[in-house]
Short mmCIF file of C-alpha atoms in Angstrom, two decimals:
data_model
loop_
_atom_site.label_atom_id
_atom_site.label_comp_id
_atom_site.label_asym_id
_atom_site.label_seq_id
_atom_site.Cartn_x
_atom_site.Cartn_y
_atom_site.Cartn_z
CA MET A 1 -37.25 8.83 -23.51
CA SER A 2 -40.68 10.13 -22.56
CA GLU A 3 -42.41 8.92 -25.75
CA LYS A 4 -41.89 5.31 -24.88
CA TYR A 5 -43.77 5.56 -21.65
CA GLN A 6 -47.38 6.03 -20.77
CA VAL A 7 -48.34 7.38 -17.41
CA VAL A 8 -50.45 5.06 -15.33
CA ASN A 9 -51.42 6.26 -11.88
CA GLY A 10 -48.54 8.67 -11.85
CA ASN A 11 -46.00 5.98 -12.68
CA LYS A 12 -44.48 5.52 -16.05
CA ILE A 13 -45.01 2.13 -17.60
CA HIS A 14 -43.17 1.05 -20.69
CA GLU A 15 -45.72 0.81 -23.50
CA ASN A 16 -44.80 -2.73 -24.47
CA GLY A 17 -44.33 -3.85 -20.94
CA ASP A 18 -41.20 -5.50 -22.23
CA ARG A 19 -38.01 -5.30 -20.28
CA GLU A 20 -36.31 -2.34 -21.80
CA GLN A 21 -32.99 -3.07 -23.36
CA ASN A 22 -30.46 -1.99 -20.84
CA ASP A 23 -28.49 0.02 -23.30
CA ASP A 24 -24.86 0.00 -22.51
CA ALA A 25 -25.17 3.72 -22.91
CA SER A 26 -27.73 4.17 -20.16
CA LEU A 27 -25.84 1.86 -17.80
CA LYS A 28 -22.66 3.78 -18.48
CA GLU A 29 -24.47 7.06 -17.93
CA MET A 30 -25.76 5.89 -14.58
CA ALA A 31 -22.34 4.58 -13.60
CA ASP A 32 -20.84 7.95 -14.41
CA CYS A 33 -23.43 9.65 -12.21
CA TYR A 34 -22.50 7.34 -9.37
CA ARG A 35 -18.81 7.98 -9.88
CA LEU A 36 -19.45 11.71 -9.53
CA ILE A 37 -21.49 11.09 -6.40
CA LEU A 38 -18.62 9.09 -4.90
CA GLN A 39 -16.24 11.94 -5.56
CA ASN A 40 -18.58 14.52 -4.10
CA VAL A 41 -19.00 12.48 -0.95
CA GLY A 42 -15.26 12.72 -0.45
CA GLU A 43 -14.23 9.21 -1.32
CA ASN A 44 -11.64 8.10 -3.84
CA PRO A 45 -13.41 6.24 -6.67
CA LYS A 46 -10.11 4.69 -7.71
CA ARG A 47 -9.43 2.72 -4.56
CA GLU A 48 -9.79 -1.00 -4.80
CA GLY A 49 -13.11 -1.38 -3.00
CA LEU A 50 -14.78 1.35 -5.03
CA LEU A 51 -13.36 0.62 -8.48
CA LYS A 52 -16.42 -1.16 -9.85
CA THR A 53 -18.90 0.31 -7.45
CA PRO A 54 -20.47 2.74 -9.95
CA GLU A 55 -21.39 -0.12 -12.28
CA ARG A 56 -22.61 -2.31 -9.42
CA ALA A 57 -24.66 0.51 -7.92
CA ALA A 58 -26.19 1.32 -11.31
CA LYS A 59 -27.19 -2.29 -11.84
CA ALA A 60 -28.56 -2.46 -8.32
CA LEU A 61 -30.68 0.63 -8.87
CA LEU A 62 -31.96 -0.80 -12.15
CA PHE A 63 -32.92 -3.96 -10.28
CA PHE A 64 -34.71 -1.92 -7.64
CA THR A 65 -36.75 -0.23 -10.37
CA LYS A 66 -37.38 -3.21 -12.62
CA GLY A 67 -41.08 -3.00 -11.84
CA TYR A 68 -41.42 -0.18 -14.35
CA HIS A 69 -40.83 -2.61 -17.17
CA GLN A 70 -43.26 -5.28 -16.11
CA LYS A 71 -46.88 -5.57 -17.18
CA ILE A 72 -49.49 -7.06 -14.88
CA SER A 73 -50.96 -9.24 -17.61
CA ASP A 74 -47.54 -10.80 -18.24
CA VAL A 75 -46.95 -11.38 -14.59
CA ILE A 76 -50.31 -13.07 -14.05
CA ASN A 77 -49.65 -15.22 -17.06
CA GLY A 78 -53.17 -16.52 -17.34
CA ALA A 79 -53.20 -18.13 -13.90
CA ILE A 80 -56.85 -17.30 -13.29
CA PHE A 81 -59.05 -20.29 -12.64
CA THR A 82 -62.75 -20.79 -12.34
CA GLU A 83 -63.65 -22.15 -8.94
CA ASN A 84 -66.88 -22.17 -7.04
CA HIS A 85 -65.41 -20.58 -3.95
CA ASP A 86 -66.79 -17.51 -2.31
CA GLU A 87 -64.94 -17.43 0.98
CA MET A 88 -62.08 -15.14 1.75
CA VAL A 89 -58.63 -15.98 0.38
CA ILE A 90 -55.71 -14.34 2.16
CA VAL A 91 -52.01 -14.40 1.39
CA LYS A 92 -50.30 -12.64 4.24
CA ASP A 93 -46.82 -11.44 5.19
CA ILE A 94 -45.48 -11.17 1.66
CA GLU A 95 -42.20 -9.35 2.18
CA PHE A 96 -41.44 -6.52 -0.16
CA PHE A 97 -38.59 -4.08 -0.74
CA SER A 98 -39.19 -0.76 -2.34
CA MET A 99 -37.42 2.56 -2.81
CA CYS A 100 -38.68 5.76 -1.23
CA GLU A 101 -39.13 8.19 -4.11
CA HIS A 102 -38.27 11.14 -1.93
CA HIS A 103 -34.85 10.09 -0.67
CA LEU A 104 -33.93 7.12 -2.85
CA VAL A 105 -33.49 5.04 0.30
CA PRO A 106 -35.15 1.62 0.75
CA PHE A 107 -38.31 0.91 2.66
CA PHE A 108 -39.41 -2.63 3.27
CA GLY A 109 -41.98 -4.65 5.11
CA LYS A 110 -44.92 -6.99 4.62
CA VAL A 111 -48.02 -6.98 2.48
CA SER A 112 -51.13 -8.96 3.31
CA ILE A 113 -53.67 -9.39 0.53
CA GLY A 114 -57.17 -10.73 0.93
CA TYR A 115 -59.98 -11.04 -1.60
CA LEU A 116 -63.47 -12.50 -1.89
CA PRO A 117 -63.56 -14.44 -5.16
CA ASN A 118 -66.44 -14.05 -7.55
CA ASN A 119 -66.02 -17.54 -8.96
CA LYS A 120 -62.56 -16.75 -10.20
CA ILE A 121 -59.43 -17.38 -8.19
CA LEU A 122 -55.86 -16.35 -8.85
CA GLY A 123 -52.71 -18.43 -8.62
CA LEU A 124 -51.33 -17.63 -5.17
CA SER A 125 -47.83 -16.76 -6.22
CA LYS A 126 -49.30 -14.26 -8.66
CA LEU A 127 -50.37 -12.12 -5.73
CA ALA A 128 -46.73 -12.03 -4.64
CA ARG A 129 -45.66 -11.24 -8.19
CA ILE A 130 -48.12 -8.35 -8.33
CA VAL A 131 -46.51 -7.03 -5.15
CA GLU A 132 -43.11 -7.31 -6.82
CA VAL A 133 -44.19 -5.35 -9.87
CA PHE A 134 -45.37 -2.40 -7.83
CA SER A 135 -42.74 -2.50 -5.11
CA ARG A 136 -39.74 -2.53 -7.44
CA ARG A 137 -40.26 1.13 -8.30
CA LEU A 138 -39.69 4.55 -6.81
CA GLN A 139 -42.69 4.54 -4.57
CA VAL A 140 -44.73 6.10 -1.86
CA GLN A 141 -46.30 3.53 0.45
CA GLU A 142 -49.82 4.91 -0.01
CA ARG A 143 -49.63 4.71 -3.79
CA MET A 144 -48.14 1.24 -3.77
CA THR A 145 -50.95 -0.09 -1.58
CA LYS A 146 -53.57 1.37 -3.89
CA GLU A 147 -51.88 0.07 -7.03
CA ILE A 148 -51.75 -3.47 -5.68
CA ALA A 149 -55.45 -3.27 -4.76
CA GLU A 150 -56.41 -1.97 -8.16
CA ALA A 151 -54.37 -4.61 -9.95
CA VAL A 152 -56.02 -7.47 -8.05
CA ASP A 153 -59.39 -5.88 -8.58
CA GLU A 154 -58.94 -5.48 -12.33
CA ALA A 155 -57.52 -8.95 -12.82
CA LEU A 156 -60.19 -10.89 -10.96
CA LYS A 157 -63.19 -8.60 -10.59
CA PRO A 158 -63.77 -10.09 -7.14
CA LEU A 159 -66.43 -9.17 -4.62
CA GLY A 160 -63.88 -7.30 -2.60
CA VAL A 161 -60.16 -6.77 -2.02
CA GLY A 162 -58.30 -5.80 1.12
CA ILE A 163 -54.62 -4.86 1.31
CA ILE A 164 -52.59 -4.08 4.41
CA VAL A 165 -48.99 -2.88 4.08
CA SER A 166 -46.75 -2.54 7.09
CA ALA A 167 -43.30 -1.11 6.43
CA SER A 168 -40.20 0.29 7.99
CA HIS A 169 -38.81 3.34 6.19
CA MET A 170 -35.04 3.65 6.29
CA CYS A 171 -35.34 7.31 5.43
CA MET A 172 -36.94 7.69 8.85
CA VAL A 173 -34.97 5.03 10.70
CA SER A 174 -31.41 5.71 9.64
CA ARG A 175 -31.59 9.47 9.15
CA GLY A 176 -33.82 12.43 9.99
CA VAL A 177 -35.90 11.68 13.08
CA GLN A 178 -34.19 8.29 13.56
CA LYS A 179 -37.07 6.38 15.05
CA ILE A 180 -35.93 2.81 14.85
CA ASN A 181 -38.99 0.89 15.93
CA SER A 182 -41.49 2.92 13.96
CA LYS A 183 -43.62 1.24 11.33
CA THR A 184 -45.95 2.74 8.79
CA LEU A 185 -49.23 0.97 8.07
CA THR A 186 -51.45 1.67 5.09
CA SER A 187 -54.49 -0.20 3.93
CA VAL A 188 -56.93 -0.15 1.06
CA MET A 189 -60.35 -1.79 1.18
CA VAL A 190 -62.37 -2.32 -2.00
CA GLY A 191 -65.91 -3.63 -2.47
CA GLU A 192 -67.19 -5.92 0.27
CA PHE A 193 -64.21 -5.19 2.42
CA ARG A 194 -65.17 -1.56 2.43
CA THR A 195 -68.92 -1.85 2.80
CA ASN A 196 -69.22 -4.86 5.05
CA GLN A 197 -67.93 -4.39 8.56
CA LYS A 198 -67.86 -8.12 9.34
CA THR A 199 -65.84 -8.95 6.26
CA ARG A 200 -63.34 -6.28 7.13
CA ASP A 201 -63.10 -7.51 10.72
CA GLU A 202 -62.52 -11.06 9.59
CA PHE A 203 -59.79 -9.92 7.26
CA PHE A 204 -58.03 -7.91 9.92
CA ARG A 205 -58.24 -10.69 12.43
CA LEU A 206 -56.82 -13.29 10.06
CA ALA A 207 -54.22 -11.12 8.41
CA ARG A 208 -52.83 -9.62 11.57
CA SER A 209 -52.91 -12.73 13.72
CA MET B 1 -2.79 15.28 11.39
CA SER B 2 -3.86 13.90 14.71
CA LYS B 3 -2.25 10.69 15.80
CA TYR B 4 -5.74 9.52 16.63
CA ASP B 5 -6.86 9.31 13.08
CA VAL B 6 -7.80 5.70 12.61
CA SER B 7 -9.43 6.58 9.33
CA GLU B 8 -6.04 7.50 7.98
CA LEU B 9 -4.80 3.96 8.33
CA ASP B 10 -4.79 1.58 5.47
CA ALA B 11 -5.24 -2.17 5.86
CA ASP B 12 -1.62 -2.92 6.76
CA GLU B 13 -1.42 -0.20 9.31
CA LEU B 14 -4.71 -1.25 10.85
CA ASN B 15 -3.26 -4.71 11.22
CA GLN B 16 -0.15 -3.33 12.83
CA ALA B 17 -2.31 -1.39 15.24
CA ILE B 18 -3.73 -4.57 16.61
CA ASP B 19 -0.35 -6.05 17.30
CA ASP B 20 -0.38 -7.68 20.72
CA THR B 21 2.51 -5.57 21.95
CA ASN B 22 0.18 -2.62 22.02
CA PHE B 23 -1.78 -3.96 24.94
CA PRO B 24 -0.51 -3.48 28.47
CA GLN B 25 -0.82 -6.31 30.94
CA SER B 26 -2.25 -8.70 28.45
CA HIS B 27 -1.13 -12.21 29.22
CA HIS B 28 1.59 -13.17 26.84
CA VAL B 29 0.80 -16.53 25.41
CA PRO B 30 4.07 -17.88 24.09
CA SER B 31 3.75 -17.84 20.37
CA SER B 32 4.46 -20.93 18.34
CA ASN B 33 7.58 -19.54 16.77
CA GLY B 34 9.06 -19.01 20.22
CA ASN B 35 10.62 -15.69 19.39
CA ARG B 36 9.12 -13.90 22.30
CA ASP B 37 10.97 -15.69 25.04
CA ASP B 38 13.99 -13.43 25.37
CA GLY B 39 12.59 -10.28 23.97
CA ASP B 40 9.85 -9.89 26.53
CA GLU B 41 11.19 -6.68 27.94
CA LYS B 42 11.30 -5.03 24.62
CA ASN B 43 7.91 -6.37 23.64
CA ILE B 44 5.84 -5.47 26.65
CA ARG B 45 4.73 -1.95 26.15
CA LYS B 46 5.34 0.28 29.11
CA PRO B 47 2.02 1.81 30.11
CA SER B 48 3.40 5.30 30.15
CA MET B 49 4.11 5.31 26.46
CA PRO B 50 1.43 6.63 24.17
CA LEU B 51 -0.20 4.18 21.86
CA PRO B 52 0.48 2.78 19.42
CA MET B 53 4.21 2.95 19.00
CA LYS B 54 4.46 1.42 15.62
CA ILE B 55 1.70 3.47 14.26
CA GLN B 56 3.12 6.66 15.63
CA ASN B 57 6.33 5.98 13.85
CA GLY B 58 4.48 4.95 10.76
CA ILE B 59 2.18 7.91 10.58
CA LEU B 60 4.23 10.75 11.86
CA SER B 61 7.26 10.12 9.77
CA LYS B 62 5.34 9.45 6.63
CA SER B 63 5.17 12.32 4.25
CA TYR B 64 1.93 12.37 2.42
CA SER B 65 2.14 12.58 -1.30
CA ASP B 66 0.01 15.04 -3.13
CA ASP B 67 -2.22 12.21 -4.09
CA VAL B 68 -4.18 12.30 -0.89
CA PHE B 69 -6.51 9.75 -2.43
CA ALA B 70 -4.05 7.07 -1.45
CA MET B 71 -5.62 6.95 2.00
CA PRO B 72 -9.03 5.37 2.11
CA GLY B 73 -11.56 7.53 3.84
CA THR B 74 -9.67 10.80 3.40
CA PRO B 75 -12.15 13.43 2.36
CA ARG B 76 -11.31 15.01 -0.91
CA THR B 77 -13.04 18.21 0.01
CA PRO B 78 -12.01 18.76 3.58
CA ARG B 79 -15.09 20.14 5.16
CA SER B 80 -13.96 21.98 8.22
CA ILE B 81 -15.24 24.56 10.63
CA THR B 82 -13.27 27.20 8.81
CA THR B 83 -15.20 26.65 5.59
CA PRO B 84 -17.06 29.91 5.28
CA GLY B 85 -20.80 30.11 5.52
CA HIS B 86 -21.43 26.91 7.43
CA GLU B 87 -21.90 27.99 10.97
CA LYS B 88 -25.48 26.82 10.92
CA CYS B 89 -25.32 23.31 9.67
CA THR B 90 -28.62 21.50 9.96
CA PHE B 91 -26.97 18.38 8.73
CA HIS B 92 -25.79 16.84 11.91
CA HIS B 93 -28.07 16.28 14.76
CA ASP B 94 -25.24 16.02 17.24
CA LEU B 95 -25.70 19.12 19.25
CA GLU B 96 -22.77 18.40 21.51
CA LEU B 97 -20.24 18.43 18.76
CA ASP B 98 -19.35 21.55 16.96
CA HIS B 99 -21.20 21.71 13.70
CA ARG B 100 -19.07 20.09 11.11
CA PRO B 101 -20.15 21.78 7.97
CA SER B 102 -20.66 19.00 5.54
CA THR B 103 -22.83 20.70 3.04
CA ARG B 104 -21.48 23.14 0.63
CA GLU B 105 -23.70 24.78 -1.93
CA ASP B 106 -21.81 23.25 -4.86
CA LEU B 107 -21.65 19.80 -3.33
CA ILE B 108 -25.39 19.55 -3.01
CA SER B 109 -26.11 20.92 -6.45
CA ASP B 110 -23.47 18.72 -8.10
CA MET B 111 -24.80 15.63 -6.45
CA ALA B 112 -28.37 16.68 -7.17
CA ASN B 113 -27.53 16.90 -10.86
CA SER B 114 -26.13 13.39 -10.77
CA TYR B 115 -29.27 12.15 -9.08
CA ARG B 116 -31.48 13.93 -11.56
CA MET B 117 -29.67 12.21 -14.40
CA LEU B 118 -30.08 8.89 -12.62
CA LEU B 119 -33.82 9.45 -12.35
CA SER B 120 -34.19 10.14 -16.05
CA SER B 121 -31.96 7.18 -16.96
CA LEU B 122 -34.39 4.99 -15.06
CA GLY B 123 -37.20 6.22 -17.23
CA GLU B 124 -38.87 8.26 -14.53
CA ASN B 125 -40.01 11.81 -15.06
CA PRO B 126 -37.94 14.02 -12.73
CA ASN B 127 -40.47 16.81 -13.11
CA ARG B 128 -43.45 15.07 -11.62
CA GLN B 129 -44.58 16.34 -8.28
CA GLY B 130 -43.23 13.52 -6.12
CA LEU B 131 -39.78 13.65 -7.71
CA LEU B 132 -39.34 17.39 -8.09
CA LYS B 133 -37.08 17.88 -5.08
CA THR B 134 -35.88 14.30 -4.85
CA PRO B 135 -32.39 14.99 -6.28
CA GLU B 136 -31.68 17.51 -3.52
CA ARG B 137 -33.17 15.30 -0.83
CA ALA B 138 -31.27 12.26 -2.06
CA ALA B 139 -28.04 14.26 -2.17
CA LYS B 140 -28.52 15.46 1.39
CA ALA B 141 -29.39 11.94 2.51
CA MET B 142 -26.25 10.54 0.90
CA LEU B 143 -24.14 13.24 2.52
CA TYR B 144 -25.71 12.36 5.86
CA PHE B 145 -24.93 8.69 5.32
CA THR B 146 -21.29 9.62 4.73
CA LYS B 147 -20.90 12.28 7.40
CA GLY B 148 -18.45 10.05 9.22
CA TYR B 149 -15.72 11.25 6.88
CA ASP B 150 -15.94 14.67 8.44
CA GLN B 151 -15.70 13.55 12.02
CA SER B 152 -12.47 12.88 13.83
CA LEU B 153 -11.99 10.68 16.86
CA GLU B 154 -10.66 13.48 19.05
CA GLU B 155 -13.71 15.61 18.51
CA ALA B 156 -16.13 12.81 19.16
CA LEU B 157 -14.41 11.78 22.38
CA ASN B 158 -14.41 15.36 23.57
CA GLY B 159 -12.06 14.60 26.41
CA ALA B 160 -14.44 12.15 28.09
CA ILE B 161 -11.63 9.92 29.29
CA PHE B 162 -11.45 9.51 33.03
CA ASP B 163 -8.99 7.98 35.43
CA GLU B 164 -10.63 5.15 37.31
CA ASP B 165 -9.19 2.16 39.02
CA HIS B 166 -11.48 -0.35 37.42
CA ASP B 167 -10.21 -3.43 35.71
CA GLU B 168 -13.36 -5.43 35.11
CA MET B 169 -15.09 -5.69 31.79
CA VAL B 170 -17.13 -2.76 30.56
CA MET B 171 -19.57 -3.51 27.81
CA VAL B 172 -22.02 -1.46 25.80
CA LYS B 173 -24.12 -3.74 23.70
CA ASP B 174 -26.75 -3.56 20.97
CA ILE B 175 -25.70 -0.16 19.67
CA GLU B 176 -27.64 0.20 16.45
CA MET B 177 -25.56 0.91 13.41
CA PHE B 178 -26.48 2.09 9.92
CA SER B 179 -23.84 2.03 7.25
CA MET B 180 -23.49 1.95 3.48
CA CYS B 181 -22.13 -0.99 1.57
CA GLU B 182 -19.26 0.39 -0.48
CA HIS B 183 -19.85 -2.10 -3.26
CA HIS B 184 -23.47 -1.39 -4.08
CA LEU B 185 -24.22 1.88 -2.27
CA VAL B 186 -27.09 0.15 -0.48
CA PRO B 187 -27.51 0.34 3.31
CA PHE B 188 -26.53 -2.32 5.77
CA TYR B 189 -27.55 -2.06 9.38
CA GLY B 190 -27.25 -3.97 12.59
CA LYS B 191 -26.06 -3.98 16.16
CA VAL B 192 -22.63 -3.40 17.57
CA SER B 193 -21.52 -4.66 20.96
CA ILE B 194 -18.27 -3.31 22.34
CA GLY B 195 -16.46 -4.56 25.43
CA TYR B 196 -13.16 -3.49 26.89
CA ILE B 197 -11.11 -4.08 30.02
CA PRO B 198 -9.83 -0.73 31.23
CA CYS B 199 -6.29 -0.18 32.34
CA LYS B 200 -6.47 2.90 34.54
CA LYS B 201 -8.64 4.85 32.12
CA ILE B 202 -12.30 4.57 31.24
CA LEU B 203 -14.26 6.13 28.44
CA GLY B 204 -17.58 7.94 28.60
CA LEU B 205 -20.19 5.38 27.59
CA SER B 206 -21.87 7.39 24.91
CA LYS B 207 -18.46 7.90 23.33
CA LEU B 208 -18.45 4.25 22.39
CA ALA B 209 -21.67 4.88 20.49
CA ARG B 210 -20.15 7.96 18.92
CA ILE B 211 -17.16 5.94 17.78
CA VAL B 212 -19.59 3.56 16.12
CA GLU B 213 -21.30 6.50 14.44
CA ILE B 214 -18.10 7.96 13.04
CA PHE B 215 -17.01 4.78 11.36
CA SER B 216 -20.40 3.51 10.32
CA ARG B 217 -21.50 6.69 8.56
CA ARG B 218 -19.13 5.93 5.66
CA LEU B 219 -18.88 3.69 2.64
CA GLN B 220 -17.86 0.58 4.48
CA VAL B 221 -17.22 -3.10 4.50
CA GLN B 222 -18.39 -4.77 7.70
CA GLU B 223 -14.98 -6.33 8.37
CA ARG B 224 -13.20 -3.01 8.16
CA LEU B 225 -15.83 -1.29 10.27
CA THR B 226 -15.35 -3.80 13.10
CA LYS B 227 -11.60 -3.39 13.05
CA GLN B 228 -11.70 0.40 12.92
CA ILE B 229 -14.00 0.56 15.93
CA ALA B 230 -11.71 -1.74 17.89
CA VAL B 231 -8.58 0.19 16.99
CA ALA B 232 -10.27 3.49 17.84
CA VAL B 233 -11.21 2.30 21.33
CA THR B 234 -7.65 1.05 21.75
CA GLN B 235 -6.19 4.37 20.77
CA ALA B 236 -8.59 6.27 22.98
CA VAL B 237 -8.05 4.59 26.35
CA GLN B 238 -5.24 2.04 25.90
CA PRO B 239 -7.11 -0.79 27.60
CA SER B 240 -5.97 -4.32 28.36
CA GLY B 241 -8.23 -5.61 25.66
CA VAL B 242 -11.06 -4.69 23.35
CA ALA B 243 -13.76 -6.83 21.79
CA VAL B 244 -16.19 -5.73 19.11
CA ILE B 245 -18.96 -7.83 17.61
CA ILE B 246 -21.17 -6.62 14.80
CA GLU B 247 -24.27 -8.45 13.63
CA GLY B 248 -25.47 -6.93 10.40
CA VAL B 249 -28.16 -7.28 7.78
CA HIS B 250 -26.97 -6.40 4.31
CA MET B 251 -29.70 -5.00 2.08
CA CYS B 252 -27.52 -5.72 -0.95
CA MET B 253 -28.04 -9.39 -0.13
CA VAL B 254 -31.58 -9.16 1.15
CA MET B 255 -33.31 -7.02 -1.44
CA ARG B 256 -31.35 -8.03 -4.53
CA GLY B 257 -29.00 -10.74 -5.73
CA VAL B 258 -29.40 -13.93 -3.70
CA SER B 259 -32.40 -12.46 -1.82
CA LYS B 260 -31.77 -14.19 1.49
CA THR B 261 -34.03 -12.16 3.76
CA GLN B 262 -33.24 -13.85 7.06
CA SER B 263 -29.49 -13.83 6.70
CA LYS B 264 -27.22 -11.97 9.09
CA THR B 265 -23.50 -11.33 8.88
CA VAL B 266 -21.47 -11.48 12.07
CA THR B 267 -17.93 -10.12 12.35
CA SER B 268 -15.78 -9.69 15.40
CA THR B 269 -12.45 -8.29 16.43
CA MET B 270 -10.77 -9.46 19.64
CA LEU B 271 -7.72 -7.58 20.86
CA GLY B 272 -5.44 -7.91 23.85
CA VAL B 273 -6.75 -10.08 26.71
CA PHE B 274 -9.84 -10.92 24.72
CA ARG B 275 -7.64 -12.55 22.15
CA ASP B 276 -5.23 -14.26 24.54
CA ASP B 277 -7.50 -15.42 27.31
CA PRO B 278 -10.33 -17.70 26.26
CA LYS B 279 -12.21 -17.18 29.53
CA THR B 280 -12.40 -13.45 29.04
CA ARG B 281 -13.63 -13.94 25.52
CA GLU B 282 -16.22 -16.40 26.72
CA GLU B 283 -17.45 -14.00 29.38
CA PHE B 284 -17.85 -11.32 26.75
CA LEU B 285 -19.73 -13.59 24.37
CA ASN B 286 -22.03 -14.77 27.12
CA LEU B 287 -22.86 -11.24 28.14
CA VAL B 288 -23.50 -10.20 24.53
CA HIS B 289 -26.00 -12.98 24.04
CA SER B 290 -27.72 -12.68 27.37
CA LYS B 291 -31.07 -10.91 27.48
#
């Protein structure tokens, strides 16, 4: 399986970016793994409620990791337009759901993206789609934030990009330390957002208002 | 087997457990079929009898077949205190309870192998730094999310049942709950509010939260969870009535499938006076929704 994938920023991306054929074999393999897990946990995989759970759980996990099979260029789909606009554009509170790569437990929250166009603007929903590509993977919040920033930067070559991610980690909320109200915030500032204090302030004020 | 074991009950027996005759002093609303009129003496449970009669007869006389899988929620590998080598279990953070050893060396490594295979089926590289110990961590996390199978009601209650002449409503609300959807193995979480009207006996308040923990840390369906909590409180203190409301967010619906992020699922179980007397029920609902 490793030949088909190239490593980009520590994550494996399918070389064609095409959705990999969900071989019946790999789905069945995953379902068998889940069946074993159910048995080990002490449940009876043959009872009515659990009969098809291995298949459902396998499909769910594949959905939660579908970002591996998506390419940014496909997702943006050419929605880059020339526009004489050099003020900040912000799309805030984009909800995302990702999987903690350490415990395989979800973490979810909001992403706010801001950028200063350099005569090129991006279709707004494409920012949300970029978030989807990188969140539907086994992730670490820090890496996800950086990947989103780099993707926007590469696609548009803007004057600056700012990303703020605020998330609640179920691995911390429902197990371990069990701190329910805790939130983790990460941010990445590129270009003007990093060098110019006023730009950064404006972004924070607008995105967190 | 303890007569307390609500987890041993299947759907029919759970339904029998919430039969109205199991509640002392609940107001008998004449049922539409009118059968109750003469048989009132037989039907009103005398408070001195242990609860629940039907269940006792059902459970105690039943001989379990070898196929212990017939009972939902029965652990296949009974993890008990006598399992050697598990005196120091770091799994449970309940210091008051005896450590219920839930991790066994083979369990973790078996599950970790399954998780490792899952990771490679996804196309990830299980040997990269971030994923190196993920199979073990994920296995431990899953065992933690299903630790309710190891816990029994008697142990959780720990004898915290007191005689008190109090017959007004007692309510513990907004108990946070984290459970696992048994259909997709994805978490669902929410708040549980429990109210009961004591009949000579009250329960330690944290024990209500512990009851929630036992039944929520399993592969569950929200409907069954609500009912099991209600039946457990009934069995513990034999009150005049019990009400349980659960408001849950199901990640299987929020992060996949229909993707309805604001949706909440509400289920409730009303037993005894809460079922018969609309005013009591209304008082409970008002208190649940008050700030």
